[in-house]
PDB file of C-alpha atoms and ligand atoms in Angstrom:
ATOM      1  CA  UNK N1112     -50.857 -10.913-148.244  1.00 95.00           C
ATOM      2  CA  UNK N1113     -50.542  -9.360-144.776  1.00 98.00           C
ATOM      3  CA  UNK N1114     -49.025 -10.923-141.668  1.00 98.00           C
ATOM      4  CA  UNK N1115     -50.363 -10.749-138.128  1.00 99.00           C
ATOM      5  CA  UNK N1116     -48.663 -11.843-134.912  1.00 99.00           C
ATOM      6  CA  UNK N1117     -51.083 -13.003-132.213  1.00 99.00           C
ATOM      7  CA  UNK N1118     -49.712 -13.571-128.718  1.00 99.00           C
ATOM      8  CA  UNK N1119     -51.523 -16.100-126.549  1.00 98.00           C
ATOM      9  CA  UNK N1120     -52.652 -18.124-129.545  1.00 99.00           C
ATOM     10  CA  UNK N1121     -53.120 -21.407-127.687  1.00 98.00           C
ATOM     11  CA  UNK N1122     -56.507 -20.619-126.175  1.00 98.00           C
ATOM     12  CA  UNK N1123     -59.584 -18.431-126.002  1.00 98.00           C
ATOM     13  CA  UNK N1124     -59.479 -15.052-127.723  1.00 99.00           C
ATOM     14  CA  UNK N1125     -56.034 -15.716-129.194  1.00 99.00           C
ATOM     15  CA  UNK N1126     -56.941 -18.930-130.947  1.00 98.00           C
ATOM     16  CA  UNK N1127     -60.131 -17.195-132.141  1.00 98.00           C
ATOM     17  CA  UNK N1128     -57.968 -14.446-133.651  1.00 99.00           C
ATOM     18  CA  UNK N1129     -55.715 -16.990-135.354  1.00 99.00           C
ATOM     19  CA  UNK N1130     -58.697 -18.645-137.021  1.00 98.00           C
ATOM     20  CA  UNK N1131     -60.395 -15.351-137.926  1.00 98.00           C
ATOM     21  CA  UNK N1132     -57.275 -13.815-139.516  1.00 99.00           C
ATOM     22  CA  UNK N1133     -56.287 -17.031-141.304  1.00 98.00           C
ATOM     23  CA  UNK N1134     -59.851 -17.329-142.605  1.00 98.00           C
ATOM     24  CA  UNK N1135     -59.598 -13.793-143.980  1.00 98.00           C
ATOM     25  CA  UNK N1136     -56.415 -14.633-145.884  1.00 98.00           C
ATOM     26  CA  UNK N1137     -53.784 -13.260-143.508  1.00 98.00           C
ATOM     27  CA  UNK N1138     -50.551 -15.084-142.706  1.00 98.00           C
ATOM     28  CA  UNK N1139     -50.604 -15.715-138.969  1.00 99.00           C
ATOM     29  CA  UNK N1140     -47.830 -16.138-136.406  1.00 99.00           C
ATOM     30  CA  UNK N1141     -49.191 -17.544-133.161  1.00 99.00           C
ATOM     31  CA  UNK N1142     -47.287 -17.556-129.869  1.00 99.00           C
ATOM     32  CA  UNK N1143     -47.749 -19.366-126.565  1.00 98.00           C
ATOM     33  CA  UNK N1144     -46.068 -21.774-124.184  1.00 98.00           C
ATOM     34  CA  UNK N1145     -48.140 -24.839-125.103  1.00 98.00           C
ATOM     35  CA  UNK N1146     -46.291 -26.106-128.154  1.00 98.00           C
ATOM     36  CA  UNK N1147     -48.666 -28.987-128.900  1.00 98.00           C
ATOM     37  CA  UNK N1148     -51.614 -26.619-129.313  1.00 98.00           C
ATOM     38  CA  UNK N1149     -49.682 -24.420-131.736  1.00 98.00           C
ATOM     39  CA  UNK N1150     -48.549 -27.504-133.662  1.00 98.00           C
ATOM     40  CA  UNK N1151     -52.166 -28.642-133.943  1.00 98.00           C
ATOM     41  CA  UNK N1152     -53.147 -25.228-135.298  1.00 98.00           C
ATOM     42  CA  UNK N1153     -50.407 -25.441-137.906  1.00 98.00           C
ATOM     43  CA  UNK N1154     -51.547 -28.907-138.951  1.00 98.00           C
ATOM     44  CA  UNK N1155     -55.092 -27.620-139.240  1.00 98.00           C
ATOM     45  CA  UNK N1156     -54.408 -24.330-141.059  1.00 98.00           C
ATOM     46  CA  UNK N1157     -51.357 -25.338-143.085  1.00 98.00           C
ATOM     47  CA  UNK N1158     -47.719 -24.275-143.057  1.00 98.00           C
ATOM     48  CA  UNK N1159     -48.279 -21.411-145.499  1.00 98.00           C
ATOM     49  CA  UNK N1160     -51.002 -19.874-143.317  1.00 98.00           C
ATOM     50  CA  UNK N1161     -49.732 -20.398-139.771  1.00 98.00           C
ATOM     51  CA  UNK N1162     -46.340 -20.283-138.101  1.00 98.00           C
ATOM     52  CA  UNK N1163     -45.993 -21.351-134.450  1.00 98.00           C
ATOM     53  CA  UNK N1164     -43.622 -19.604-132.055  1.00 98.00           C
ATOM     54  CA  UNK N1165     -43.228 -21.272-128.685  1.00 98.00           C
ATOM     55  CA  UNK N1166     -42.002 -19.010-125.898  1.00 98.00           C
ATOM     56  CA  UNK N1167     -42.995 -17.471-122.606  1.00 99.00           C
ATOM     57  CA  UNK N1168     -43.689 -13.797-123.293  1.00 98.00           C
ATOM     58  CA  UNK N1169     -41.718 -12.906-120.151  1.00 99.00           C
ATOM     59  CA  UNK N1170     -38.583 -14.509-121.575  1.00 98.00           C
ATOM     60  CA  UNK N1171     -37.141 -11.863-123.893  1.00 98.00           C
ATOM     61  CA  UNK N1172     -34.211 -14.034-124.962  1.00 98.00           C
ATOM     62  CA  UNK N1173     -36.426 -16.945-126.053  1.00 98.00           C
ATOM     63  CA  UNK N1174     -38.811 -14.500-127.707  1.00 98.00           C
ATOM     64  CA  UNK N1175     -36.014 -12.846-129.680  1.00 98.00           C
ATOM     65  CA  UNK N1176     -34.597 -16.184-130.817  1.00 98.00           C
ATOM     66  CA  UNK N1177     -38.061 -17.157-132.087  1.00 98.00           C
ATOM     67  CA  UNK N1178     -38.985 -13.869-133.738  1.00 98.00           C
ATOM     68  CA  UNK N1179     -35.575 -13.046-135.166  1.00 98.00           C
ATOM     69  CA  UNK N1180     -35.602 -16.480-136.832  1.00 98.00           C
ATOM     70  CA  UNK N1181     -38.990 -16.172-138.515  1.00 98.00           C
ATOM     71  CA  UNK N1182     -39.101 -17.599-142.040  1.00 98.00           C
ATOM     72  CA  UNK N1183     -39.012 -14.885-144.706  1.00 98.00           C
ATOM     73  CA  UNK N1184     -42.683 -15.328-145.606  1.00 98.00           C
ATOM     74  CA  UNK N1185     -43.700 -14.458-142.028  1.00 98.00           C
ATOM     75  CA  UNK N1186     -40.973 -11.940-141.176  1.00 98.00           C
ATOM     76  CA  UNK N1187     -42.763  -8.720-142.135  1.00 98.00           C
ATOM     77  CA  UNK N1188     -45.390  -8.211-139.450  1.00 98.00           C
ATOM     78  CA  UNK N1189     -48.209  -5.809-140.372  1.00 98.00           C
ATOM     79  CA  UNK N1190     -50.360  -6.277-137.301  1.00 99.00           C
ATOM     80  CA  UNK N1191     -49.565  -7.087-133.674  1.00 99.00           C
ATOM     81  CA  UNK N1192     -52.357  -8.478-131.514  1.00 99.00           C
ATOM     82  CA  UNK N1193     -51.161  -8.116-127.924  1.00 99.00           C
ATOM     83  CA  UNK N1194     -53.455 -10.712-126.405  1.00 99.00           C
ATOM     84  CA  UNK N1195     -51.413 -12.976-124.072  1.00 99.00           C
ATOM     85  CA  UNK N1196     -52.355 -12.255-120.504  1.00 99.00           C
ATOM     86  CA  UNK N1197     -53.924 -13.555-117.352  1.00 99.00           C
ATOM     87  CA  UNK N1198     -55.541 -12.856-114.033  1.00 98.00           C
ATOM     88  CA  UNK N1199     -54.467 -14.769-110.938  1.00 98.00           C
ATOM     89  CA  UNK N1200     -56.756 -14.871-107.931  1.00 98.00           C
ATOM     90  CA  UNK N1201     -59.665 -12.827-106.670  1.00 98.00           C
ATOM     91  CA  UNK N1202     -58.295 -12.231-103.183  1.00 98.00           C
ATOM     92  CA  UNK N1203     -58.618  -8.882-101.514  1.00 98.00           C
ATOM     93  CA  UNK N1204     -55.420  -6.868-101.890  1.00 98.00           C
ATOM     94  CA  UNK N1205     -54.637  -7.319 -98.210  1.00 98.00           C
ATOM     95  CA  UNK N1206     -54.772 -11.121 -98.623  1.00 98.00           C
ATOM     96  CA  UNK N1207     -53.243 -11.452-102.082  1.00 98.00           C
ATOM     97  CA  UNK N1208     -50.083 -13.317-103.016  1.00 98.00           C
ATOM     98  CA  UNK N1209     -47.378 -10.882-104.133  1.00 98.00           C
ATOM     99  CA  UNK N1210     -46.019 -13.485-106.577  1.00 98.00           C
ATOM    100  CA  UNK N1211     -49.403 -13.528-108.353  1.00 98.00           C
ATOM    101  CA  UNK N1212     -49.264  -9.766-108.634  1.00 98.00           C
ATOM    102  CA  UNK N1213     -45.743  -9.941-110.055  1.00 99.00           C
ATOM    103  CA  UNK N1214     -46.768 -12.582-112.598  1.00 99.00           C
ATOM    104  CA  UNK N1215     -49.684 -10.459-113.815  1.00 99.00           C
ATOM    105  CA  UNK N1216     -47.547  -7.338-114.123  1.00 99.00           C
ATOM    106  CA  UNK N1217     -44.680  -9.205-115.825  1.00 99.00           C
ATOM    107  CA  UNK N1218     -47.053 -10.842-118.332  1.00 99.00           C
ATOM    108  CA  UNK N1219     -49.763  -8.261-118.955  1.00 99.00           C
ATOM    109  CA  UNK N1220     -47.600  -5.155-118.767  1.00 99.00           C
ATOM    110  CA  UNK N1221     -43.843  -5.686-118.998  1.00 99.00           C
ATOM    111  CA  UNK N1222     -43.879  -8.372-121.687  1.00 99.00           C
ATOM    112  CA  UNK N1223     -46.488  -6.513-123.727  1.00 99.00           C
ATOM    113  CA  UNK N1224     -44.490  -3.297-123.600  1.00 99.00           C
ATOM    114  CA  UNK N1225     -41.278  -5.080-124.513  1.00 99.00           C
ATOM    115  CA  UNK N1226     -42.764  -6.902-127.509  1.00 99.00           C
ATOM    116  CA  UNK N1227     -44.428  -3.726-128.740  1.00 99.00           C
ATOM    117  CA  UNK N1228     -41.115  -1.872-128.486  1.00 98.00           C
ATOM    118  CA  UNK N1229     -39.387  -4.617-130.456  1.00 98.00           C
ATOM    119  CA  UNK N1230     -41.922  -4.646-133.284  1.00 98.00           C
ATOM    120  CA  UNK N1231     -42.561  -0.887-133.557  1.00 98.00           C
ATOM    121  CA  UNK N1232     -39.898  -0.088-136.188  1.00 98.00           C
ATOM    122  CA  UNK N1233     -41.314  -2.698-138.579  1.00 98.00           C
ATOM    123  CA  UNK N1234     -44.896  -1.686-137.853  1.00 98.00           C
ATOM    124  CA  UNK N1235     -44.019   1.934-138.627  1.00 98.00           C
ATOM    125  CA  UNK N1236     -42.227   0.929-141.837  1.00 98.00           C
ATOM    126  CA  UNK N1237     -45.335  -0.961-142.990  1.00 98.00           C
ATOM    127  CA  UNK N1238     -47.924   1.496-141.571  1.00 98.00           C
ATOM    128  CA  UNK N1239     -49.255  -1.384-139.553  1.00 98.00           C
ATOM    129  CA  UNK N1240     -51.683  -1.853-136.687  1.00 98.00           C
ATOM    130  CA  UNK N1241     -51.530  -2.768-133.012  1.00 99.00           C
ATOM    131  CA  UNK N1242     -54.525  -4.219-131.204  1.00 99.00           C
ATOM    132  CA  UNK N1243     -54.302  -4.553-127.424  1.00 98.00           C
ATOM    133  CA  UNK N1244     -56.507  -6.751-125.258  1.00 99.00           C
ATOM    134  CA  UNK N1245     -57.408  -4.558-122.313  1.00 99.00           C
ATOM    135  CA  UNK N1246     -60.606  -5.232-120.357  1.00 99.00           C
ATOM    136  CA  UNK N1247     -63.658  -3.604-118.792  1.00 98.00           C
ATOM    137  CA  UNK N1248     -61.600  -4.129-115.620  1.00 98.00           C
ATOM    138  CA  UNK N1249     -59.480  -1.190-116.824  1.00 98.00           C
ATOM    139  CA  UNK N1250     -62.369   1.187-116.253  1.00 98.00           C
ATOM    140  CA  UNK N1251     -64.687  -0.460-113.712  1.00 97.00           C
ATOM    141  CA  UNK N1252     -63.022  -1.632-110.499  1.00 97.00           C
ATOM    142  CA  UNK N1253     -64.416  -4.708-108.755  1.00 97.00           C
ATOM    143  CA  UNK N1254     -63.554  -6.450-105.522  1.00 97.00           C
ATOM    144  CA  UNK N1255     -60.555  -8.719-106.003  1.00 98.00           C
ATOM    145  CA  UNK N1256     -59.667  -7.125-109.347  1.00 98.00           C
ATOM    146  CA  UNK N1257     -56.907  -4.947-107.825  1.00 98.00           C
ATOM    147  CA  UNK N1258     -53.699  -5.656-109.791  1.00 98.00           C
ATOM    148  CA  UNK N1259     -55.413  -7.345-112.749  1.00 99.00           C
ATOM    149  CA  UNK N1260     -57.539  -4.212-113.284  1.00 98.00           C
ATOM    150  CA  UNK N1261     -54.428  -2.100-112.843  1.00 99.00           C
ATOM    151  CA  UNK N1262     -52.579  -3.994-115.563  1.00 99.00           C
ATOM    152  CA  UNK N1263     -55.501  -3.613-117.961  1.00 99.00           C
ATOM    153  CA  UNK N1264     -55.791   0.119-117.205  1.00 99.00           C
ATOM    154  CA  UNK N1265     -52.119   0.323-118.129  1.00 99.00           C
ATOM    155  CA  UNK N1266     -52.777  -1.506-121.405  1.00 99.00           C
ATOM    156  CA  UNK N1267     -55.604   0.858-122.325  1.00 98.00           C
ATOM    157  CA  UNK N1268     -53.622   3.988-121.471  1.00 98.00           C
ATOM    158  CA  UNK N1269     -50.506   2.661-123.229  1.00 99.00           C
ATOM    159  CA  UNK N1270     -52.577   2.079-126.360  1.00 98.00           C
ATOM    160  CA  UNK N1271     -53.947   5.626-126.246  1.00 98.00           C
ATOM    161  CA  UNK N1272     -50.488   7.036-125.553  1.00 98.00           C
ATOM    162  CA  UNK N1273     -49.059   5.137-128.502  1.00 98.00           C
ATOM    163  CA  UNK N1274     -51.772   6.671-130.688  1.00 98.00           C
ATOM    164  CA  UNK N1275     -50.454  10.048-129.701  1.00 98.00           C
ATOM    165  CA  UNK N1276     -46.776   9.249-130.212  1.00 98.00           C
ATOM    166  CA  UNK N1277     -47.404   7.485-133.526  1.00 98.00           C
ATOM    167  CA  UNK N1278     -49.328  10.407-134.967  1.00 98.00           C
ATOM    168  CA  UNK N1279     -48.303  10.879-138.581  1.00 98.00           C
ATOM    169  CA  UNK N1280     -46.760   7.426-138.965  1.00 98.00           C
ATOM    170  CA  UNK N1281     -49.915   5.775-140.284  1.00 98.00           C
ATOM    171  CA  UNK N1282     -49.777   3.127-137.531  1.00 98.00           C
ATOM    172  CA  UNK N1283     -53.198   2.403-136.039  1.00 98.00           C
ATOM    173  CA  UNK N1284     -53.657   1.439-132.376  1.00 99.00           C
ATOM    174  CA  UNK N1285     -56.743   0.043-130.687  1.00 99.00           C
ATOM    175  CA  UNK N1286     -57.637  -0.985-127.154  1.00 99.00           C
ATOM    176  CA  UNK N1287     -60.287  -3.718-127.041  1.00 99.00           C
ATOM    177  CA  UNK N1288     -62.030  -3.876-123.668  1.00 99.00           C
ATOM    178  CA  UNK N1289     -64.235  -6.934-123.196  1.00 99.00           C
ATOM    179  CA  UNK N1290     -66.309  -8.009-120.248  1.00 98.00           C
ATOM    180  CA  UNK N1291     -67.040 -11.686-119.624  1.00 98.00           C
ATOM    181  CA  UNK N1292     -65.625 -13.934-122.340  1.00 98.00           C
ATOM    182  CA  UNK N1293     -65.792 -17.668-121.666  1.00 98.00           C
ATOM    183  CA  UNK N1294     -62.290 -18.963-122.308  1.00 98.00           C
ATOM    184  CA  UNK N1295     -59.709 -20.579-120.014  1.00 98.00           C
ATOM    185  CA  UNK N1296     -59.343 -17.187-118.307  1.00 98.00           C
ATOM    186  CA  UNK N1297     -61.426 -17.962-115.208  1.00 98.00           C
ATOM    187  CA  UNK N1298     -60.036 -21.492-114.858  1.00 98.00           C
ATOM    188  CA  UNK N1299     -56.521 -20.026-114.863  1.00 98.00           C
ATOM    189  CA  UNK N1300     -57.580 -17.280-112.446  1.00 98.00           C
ATOM    190  CA  UNK N1301     -58.857 -19.927-110.025  1.00 98.00           C
ATOM    191  CA  UNK N1302     -55.793 -22.159-110.122  1.00 98.00           C
ATOM    192  CA  UNK N1303     -57.206 -24.670-112.616  1.00 98.00           C
ATOM    193  CA  UNK N1304     -60.680 -24.948-111.054  1.00 98.00           C
ATOM    194  CA  UNK N1305     -62.949 -25.607-114.038  1.00 98.00           C
ATOM    195  CA  UNK N1306     -66.028 -25.746-111.778  1.00 98.00           C
ATOM    196  CA  UNK N1307     -65.426 -22.155-110.657  1.00 98.00           C
ATOM    197  CA  UNK N1308     -65.347 -21.112-114.290  1.00 98.00           C
ATOM    198  CA  UNK N1309     -68.505 -23.045-115.162  1.00 98.00           C
ATOM    199  CA  UNK N1310     -70.277 -21.433-112.207  1.00 98.00           C
ATOM    200  CA  UNK N1311     -69.283 -17.904-113.195  1.00 98.00           C
ATOM    201  CA  UNK N1312     -70.559 -18.216-116.747  1.00 98.00           C
ATOM    202  CA  UNK N1313     -73.645 -20.353-116.014  1.00 98.00           C
ATOM    203  CA  UNK N1314     -76.745 -18.738-117.519  1.00 98.00           C
ATOM    204  CA  UNK N1315     -74.823 -15.616-118.594  1.00 98.00           C
ATOM    205  CA  UNK N1316     -74.581 -16.382-122.290  1.00 98.00           C
ATOM    206  CA  UNK N1317     -71.086 -14.863-122.196  1.00 98.00           C
ATOM    207  CA  UNK N1318     -69.047 -13.557-125.076  1.00 98.00           C
ATOM    208  CA  UNK N1319     -66.845 -16.095-126.862  1.00 98.00           C
ATOM    209  CA  UNK N1320     -63.301 -15.918-128.136  1.00 98.00           C
ATOM    210  CA  UNK N1321     -64.795 -15.964-131.610  1.00 98.00           C
ATOM    211  CA  UNK N1322     -66.918 -12.855-130.847  1.00 98.00           C
ATOM    212  CA  UNK N1323     -63.848 -10.871-129.806  1.00 99.00           C
ATOM    213  CA  UNK N1324     -61.730 -12.236-132.647  1.00 99.00           C
ATOM    214  CA  UNK N1325     -64.263 -10.970-135.188  1.00 98.00           C
ATOM    215  CA  UNK N1326     -63.953  -7.504-133.631  1.00 98.00           C
ATOM    216  CA  UNK N1327     -60.158  -7.613-133.723  1.00 99.00           C
ATOM    217  CA  UNK N1328     -60.224  -8.646-137.374  1.00 98.00           C
ATOM    218  CA  UNK N1329     -62.758  -5.919-138.216  1.00 98.00           C
ATOM    219  CA  UNK N1330     -60.537  -3.299-136.564  1.00 98.00           C
ATOM    220  CA  UNK N1331     -57.447  -4.543-138.416  1.00 98.00           C
ATOM    221  CA  UNK N1332     -59.219  -4.661-141.773  1.00 98.00           C
ATOM    222  CA  UNK N1333     -60.632  -1.132-141.651  1.00 98.00           C
ATOM    223  CA  UNK N1334     -59.376   1.307-144.301  1.00 97.00           C
ATOM    224  CA  UNK N1335     -55.970   2.838-143.454  1.00 97.00           C
ATOM    225  CA  UNK N1336     -57.483   6.235-142.564  1.00 98.00           C
ATOM    226  CA  UNK N1337     -59.814   4.808-139.881  1.00 98.00           C
ATOM    227  CA  UNK N1338     -58.659   4.243-136.279  1.00 98.00           C
ATOM    228  CA  UNK N1339     -60.843   2.722-133.575  1.00 98.00           C
ATOM    229  CA  UNK N1340     -59.257   4.091-130.390  1.00 98.00           C
ATOM    230  CA  UNK N1341     -61.072   1.914-127.892  1.00 98.00           C
ATOM    231  CA  UNK N1342     -63.890  -0.575-127.994  1.00 98.00           C
ATOM    232  CA  UNK N1343     -65.763  -1.713-124.874  1.00 98.00           C
ATOM    233  CA  UNK N1344     -67.944  -4.793-125.188  1.00 98.00           C
ATOM    234  CA  UNK N1345     -69.958  -6.906-122.758  1.00 98.00           C
ATOM    235  CA  UNK N1346     -72.417  -9.747-122.973  1.00 98.00           C
ATOM    236  CA  UNK N1347     -75.967  -8.389-122.800  1.00 98.00           C
ATOM    237  CA  UNK N1348     -76.426 -10.147-119.456  1.00 98.00           C
ATOM    238  CA  UNK N1349     -73.493  -8.299-117.860  1.00 98.00           C
ATOM    239  CA  UNK N1350     -73.861  -4.665-116.825  1.00 97.00           C
ATOM    240  CA  UNK N1351     -73.044  -2.309-113.953  1.00 95.00           C
ATOM    241  CA  UNK N1352     -73.376  -2.668-110.200  1.00 91.00           C
ATOM    242  CA  UNK N1353     -73.674   0.107-107.634  1.00 90.00           C
ATOM    243  CA  UNK N1354     -70.969   1.450-105.351  1.00 94.00           C
ATOM    244  CA  UNK N1355     -70.043  -0.560-102.293  1.00 93.00           C
ATOM    245  CA  UNK N1356     -70.523   1.200 -98.927  1.00 96.00           C
ATOM    246  CA  UNK N1357     -68.993   0.076 -95.628  1.00 96.00           C
ATOM    247  CA  UNK N1358     -70.813   1.255 -92.498  1.00 97.00           C
ATOM    248  CA  UNK N1359     -69.213   1.889 -89.101  1.00 96.00           C
TER     249      UNK N1359
HETATM  250  P1  NDP V2712     -57.030 -17.754-121.962  1.00 80.12           P
HETATM  251  O1  NDP V2712     -56.547 -18.164-120.616  1.00 80.12           O
HETATM  252  O2  NDP V2712     -58.000 -18.633-122.658  1.00 80.12           O
HETATM  253  O3  NDP V2712     -55.784 -17.477-122.929  1.00 80.12           O
HETATM  254  C1  NDP V2712     -54.643 -16.788-122.470  1.00 80.12           C
HETATM  255  C2  NDP V2712     -53.537 -16.905-123.483  1.00 80.12           C
HETATM  256  O4  NDP V2712     -52.414 -16.154-123.002  1.00 80.12           O
HETATM  257  C3  NDP V2712     -53.087 -18.337-123.688  1.00 80.12           C
HETATM  258  O5  NDP V2712     -52.894 -18.566-125.056  1.00 80.12           O
HETATM  259  C4  NDP V2712     -51.761 -18.404-122.951  1.00 80.12           C
HETATM  260  O6  NDP V2712     -50.855 -19.289-123.610  1.00 80.12           O
HETATM  261  C5  NDP V2712     -51.263 -16.967-123.087  1.00 80.12           C
HETATM  262  N1  NDP V2712     -50.313 -16.662-122.034  1.00 80.12           N
HETATM  263  C6  NDP V2712     -50.552 -16.424-120.722  1.00 80.12           C
HETATM  264  N2  NDP V2712     -49.398 -16.256-120.060  1.00 80.12           N
HETATM  265  C7  NDP V2712     -48.396 -16.395-120.965  1.00 80.12           C
HETATM  266  C8  NDP V2712     -46.992 -16.360-120.891  1.00 80.12           C
HETATM  267  N3  NDP V2712     -46.344 -16.110-119.733  1.00 80.12           N
HETATM  268  N4  NDP V2712     -46.280 -16.541-122.023  1.00 80.12           N
HETATM  269  C9  NDP V2712     -46.901 -16.792-123.172  1.00 80.12           C
HETATM  270  N5  NDP V2712     -48.234 -16.835-123.340  1.00 80.12           N
HETATM  271  C10 NDP V2712     -48.972 -16.645-122.223  1.00 80.12           C
HETATM  272  O7  NDP V2712     -57.659 -16.295-121.736  1.00 80.12           O
HETATM  273  P2  NDP V2712     -58.380 -15.275-122.754  1.00 80.12           P
HETATM  274  O8  NDP V2712     -58.342 -15.746-124.139  1.00 80.12           O
HETATM  275  O9  NDP V2712     -59.670 -14.926-122.163  1.00 80.12           O
HETATM  276  O10 NDP V2712     -57.431 -14.001-122.544  1.00 80.12           O
HETATM  277  C11 NDP V2712     -56.742 -13.344-123.585  1.00 80.12           C
HETATM  278  C12 NDP V2712     -56.593 -11.883-123.209  1.00 80.12           C
HETATM  279  O11 NDP V2712     -57.881 -11.278-123.120  1.00 80.12           O
HETATM  280  C13 NDP V2712     -55.914 -11.657-121.860  1.00 80.12           C
HETATM  281  O12 NDP V2712     -55.012 -10.567-121.976  1.00 80.12           O
HETATM  282  C14 NDP V2712     -57.075 -11.272-120.939  1.00 80.12           C
HETATM  283  O13 NDP V2712     -56.666 -10.431-119.878  1.00 80.12           O
HETATM  284  C15 NDP V2712     -57.979 -10.551-121.916  1.00 80.12           C
HETATM  285  N6  NDP V2712     -59.370 -10.470-121.522  1.00 80.12           N
HETATM  286  C16 NDP V2712     -60.091 -11.616-121.235  1.00 80.12           C
HETATM  287  C17 NDP V2712     -61.415 -11.520-120.843  1.00 80.12           C
HETATM  288  C18 NDP V2712     -62.228 -12.716-120.457  1.00 80.12           C
HETATM  289  O14 NDP V2712     -63.295 -12.525-119.820  1.00 80.12           O
HETATM  290  N7  NDP V2712     -61.839 -13.929-120.817  1.00 80.12           N
HETATM  291  C19 NDP V2712     -62.080 -10.214-120.788  1.00 80.12           C
HETATM  292  C20 NDP V2712     -61.227  -9.102-121.075  1.00 80.12           C
HETATM  293  C21 NDP V2712     -59.946  -9.237-121.463  1.00 80.12           C
HETATM  294  P3  NDP V2712     -49.994 -20.436-122.889  1.00 80.12           P
HETATM  295  O15 NDP V2712     -50.645 -20.728-121.570  1.00 80.12           O
HETATM  296  O16 NDP V2712     -50.021 -21.573-123.851  1.00 80.12           O
HETATM  297  O17 NDP V2712     -48.648 -19.836-122.756  1.00 80.12           O
HETATM  298  C1  8X3 V2713     -61.670 -10.018-117.790  1.00 80.12           C
HETATM  299  C2  8X3 V2713     -63.044  -9.481-117.585  1.00 80.12           C
HETATM  300  O1  8X3 V2713     -64.742  -8.739-115.882  1.00 80.12           O
HETATM  301  O2  8X3 V2713     -63.485 -10.793-115.429  1.00 80.12           O
HETATM  302  O3  8X3 V2713     -60.804  -9.019-118.137  1.00 80.12           O
HETATM  303  O4  8X3 V2713     -62.387  -8.660-115.239  1.00 80.12           O
HETATM  304  S1  8X3 V2713     -63.412  -9.407-115.955  1.00 80.12           S
END
């Protein structure tokens, strides 16, 4: 039986991944700050299938205490799903809050890099897999996406760079790049404003956390000689806009 660690397992794509992997017979470690949600998942899936780890991904000390103390059955991680992340705000760069920018970089980039670095030796030993949640925002800039898009471009390029460095180790690395997925993402981005989220997704028939989770599981379950480098996915009702032109 294989073991997967999913960061950001309390909501959205992460909780979808927990359920998809557990349903496919994997042992799952789920992380997040909201302990009660992880506890509920454990009660639902069972103690043999799911192990909760409560920590803020930016807190390396708390993370190490949690992961270095994993029970033996969960200690050998075969797959890392680097999912925890967030966007804060849609302000123009010139109006944005620097603290929001720092939080996005610390969470989406620094914490992801640090966790990956920590788990790499074990992943190499087990010829494991790493799946990163990047975004279409990595490739297609949009107004107000500034630092969020920058963090996701980092995630994509880090995943591709890892592929190169890990050549010959048998470790597989994938960047998943979704467009609109209806989760808590937009509520968080808008400071808890659920109405803003409802408005964004109204009539779109957006992707769901379950949709993305099925893709992550598919990638992880492919034969060991197959690597999906990057996967871009949007709801059918989302596509491309033209360039913006300012006139004097
Ligand atoms: P949600 O807001 O629903 O879930 C985000 C998850 O990240 C939560 O479980 C949250 O857990 C966790 N998280 C955030 N900050 C921290 C932190 N500091 N420490 C620990 N955990 C943290 O959003 P999604 O499921 O949509 O997002 C998951 C990933 O997918 C993100 O990286 C996002 O950028 C990416 N993505 C999302 C898209 C979308 O349209 N929704 C599209 C493309 C990519 P908790 O708050 O309990 O700590
Ligand atoms: C989230 C998707 O299009 O809101 O990464 O930036 S988008």
